[in-house]
PDB file of C-alpha atoms in Angstrom:
ATOM      1  CA  MET D 212      83.032  81.465 109.450  1.00 42.00           C
ATOM      2  CA  GLN D 213      83.706  82.865 112.878  1.00 45.00           C
ATOM      3  CA  PHE D 214      82.990  86.672 113.243  1.00 46.00           C
ATOM      4  CA  ALA D 215      85.419  88.765 115.469  1.00 46.00           C
ATOM      5  CA  ASP D 216      82.876  90.408 118.049  1.00 48.00           C
ATOM      6  CA  CYS D 217      82.792  93.814 117.790  1.00 46.00           C
ATOM      7  CA  ASN D 218      83.510  94.196 121.720  1.00 45.00           C
ATOM      8  CA  GLU D 219      87.248  92.766 120.928  1.00 50.00           C
ATOM      9  CA  ALA D 220      88.144  95.905 118.967  1.00 50.00           C
ATOM     10  CA  GLU D 221      87.196  99.240 118.665  1.00 51.00           C
ATOM     11  CA  VAL D 222      84.887 100.427 116.495  1.00 53.00           C
ATOM     12  CA  VAL D 223      86.387 103.025 113.406  1.00 53.00           C
ATOM     13  CA  PHE D 224      84.573 103.906 110.482  1.00 50.00           C
ATOM     14  CA  ALA D 225      86.565 105.199 107.112  1.00 43.00           C
ATOM     15  CA  ASP D 226      88.533 108.790 108.241  1.00 54.00           C
ATOM     16  CA  PRO D 227      91.308 109.745 105.641  1.00 47.00           C
ATOM     17  CA  GLN D 228      93.144 110.761 108.908  1.00 55.00           C
ATOM     18  CA  THR D 229      93.245 107.470 109.623  1.00 66.00           C
ATOM     19  CA  GLU D 230      96.593 105.683 109.710  1.00 74.00           C
ATOM     20  CA  VAL D 231      96.580 102.075 108.694  1.00 73.00           C
ATOM     21  CA  VAL D 232      99.460 100.184 109.569  1.00 76.00           C
ATOM     22  CA  GLU D 233      98.212  96.514 108.502  1.00 81.00           C
ATOM     23  CA  ILE D 234      95.243  94.416 107.458  1.00 80.00           C
ATOM     24  CA  LEU D 235      95.291  91.947 110.103  1.00 86.00           C
ATOM     25  CA  TRP D 236      92.683  89.396 108.765  1.00 84.00           C
ATOM     26  CA  MET D 237      89.267  90.155 106.947  1.00 80.00           C
ATOM     27  CA  ASN D 238      85.589  88.559 106.657  1.00 78.00           C
ATOM     28  CA  ASP D 239      83.451  89.150 103.383  1.00 74.00           C
ATOM     29  CA  ARG D 240      81.577  91.852 105.895  1.00 83.00           C
ATOM     30  CA  GLU D 241      84.727  93.643 108.045  1.00 86.00           C
ATOM     31  CA  VAL D 242      88.481  94.183 108.063  1.00 84.00           C
ATOM     32  CA  HIS D 243      90.537  94.166 111.228  1.00 87.00           C
ATOM     33  CA  LEU D 244      93.241  96.912 110.932  1.00 85.00           C
ATOM     34  CA  LEU D 245      96.036  97.371 113.156  1.00 85.00           C
ATOM     35  CA  LEU D 246      96.688 101.449 114.075  1.00 83.00           C
ATOM     36  CA  PRO D 247      99.832 102.653 114.900  1.00 85.00           C
ATOM     37  CA  ASP D 248      98.760 103.147 117.985  1.00 86.00           C
ATOM     38  CA  GLY D 249      98.826  99.323 118.437  1.00 87.00           C
ATOM     39  CA  GLU D 250      95.426  99.175 118.898  1.00 86.00           C
ATOM     40  CA  GLU D 251      93.139  96.869 116.284  1.00 88.00           C
ATOM     41  CA  ALA D 252      89.976  98.921 114.207  1.00 85.00           C
ATOM     42  CA  VAL D 253      87.239  96.997 112.296  1.00 88.00           C
ATOM     43  CA  TRP D 254      86.174  98.700 109.694  1.00 86.00           C
ATOM     44  CA  PRO D 255      83.459  97.895 107.888  1.00 86.00           C
ATOM     45  CA  ILE D 256      84.809  96.624 104.006  1.00 77.00           C
ATOM     46  CA  GLY D 257      82.644  99.569 102.096  1.00 74.00           C
ATOM     47  CA  SER D 258      84.763 101.647 104.444  1.00 76.00           C
ATOM     48  CA  LEU D 259      88.152 100.015 103.011  1.00 71.00           C
ATOM     49  CA  VAL D 260      86.987 100.838  99.762  1.00 67.00           C
ATOM     50  CA  SER D 261      86.904 104.429  99.881  1.00 68.00           C
ATOM     51  CA  GLN D 262      89.811 104.701 101.402  1.00 68.00           C
ATOM     52  CA  LEU D 263      91.409 102.843  98.558  1.00 68.00           C
ATOM     53  CA  GLU D 264      92.390 105.239  95.834  1.00 67.00           C
ATOM     54  CA  GLY D 265      91.244 104.500  92.459  1.00 68.00           C
ATOM     55  CA  VAL D 266      89.404 101.803  93.398  1.00 66.00           C
ATOM     56  CA  ASP D 267      85.134 102.147  93.445  1.00 70.00           C
ATOM     57  CA  ARG D 268      84.074  98.581  94.214  1.00 73.00           C
ATOM     58  CA  LEU D 269      85.557  95.776  95.646  1.00 70.00           C
ATOM     59  CA  GLN D 270      85.022  92.174  94.140  1.00 76.00           C
ATOM     60  CA  ILE D 271      84.652  89.842  97.703  1.00 73.00           C
ATOM     61  CA  GLN D 272      85.058  85.876  97.005  1.00 75.00           C
ATOM     62  CA  VAL D 273      84.795  83.532 100.220  1.00 74.00           C
ATOM     63  CA  VAL D 274      85.694  80.307  99.352  1.00 78.00           C
ATOM     64  CA  ASP D 275      86.033  77.667 102.088  1.00 79.00           C
ATOM     65  CA  GLY D 276      86.155  80.514 105.090  1.00 72.00           C
ATOM     66  CA  ASP D 277      89.438  81.706 102.565  1.00 74.00           C
ATOM     67  CA  VAL D 278      88.860  85.398 101.499  1.00 70.00           C
ATOM     68  CA  THR D 279      89.734  86.540  97.886  1.00 77.00           C
ATOM     69  CA  ILE D 280      89.094  90.435  97.816  1.00 73.00           C
ATOM     70  CA  VAL D 281      90.615  92.131  94.272  1.00 77.00           C
ATOM     71  CA  ALA D 282      90.378  95.989  94.577  1.00 73.00           C
ATOM     72  CA  VAL D 283      88.421  96.934  90.556  1.00 75.00           C
ATOM     73  CA  PRO D 284      89.686  99.942  89.398  1.00 72.00           C
ATOM     74  CA  ILE D 285      87.027 102.979  88.550  1.00 66.00           C
ATOM     75  CA  LYS D 286      88.898 102.818  84.572  1.00 67.00           C
ATOM     76  CA  ALA D 287      88.009  99.045  84.732  1.00 54.00           C
ATOM     77  CA  ILE D 288      84.464 100.034  85.705  1.00 52.00           C
ATOM     78  CA  THR D 289      83.987 102.531  83.601  1.00 53.00           C
ATOM     79  CA  ALA D 290      84.968 101.235  80.502  1.00 50.00           C
TER      80      ALA D 290
END
């Protein structure tokens, strides 16, 4: 599994005011995002979860380098 050098992209922490244009790619630890100004930002996976409305957790599965991420809704956790 390859990890990006954090020096290649700006590290941006969870900020509700930050608009994300696109998820470029992600692995089991971080997500690389395209911001409106064209810059790439790197967030820890936990920061991505905090940006998703109605989601408390992400289920992450890595198989042969492919990452599958499923949002687990809050109501599914509390049921």
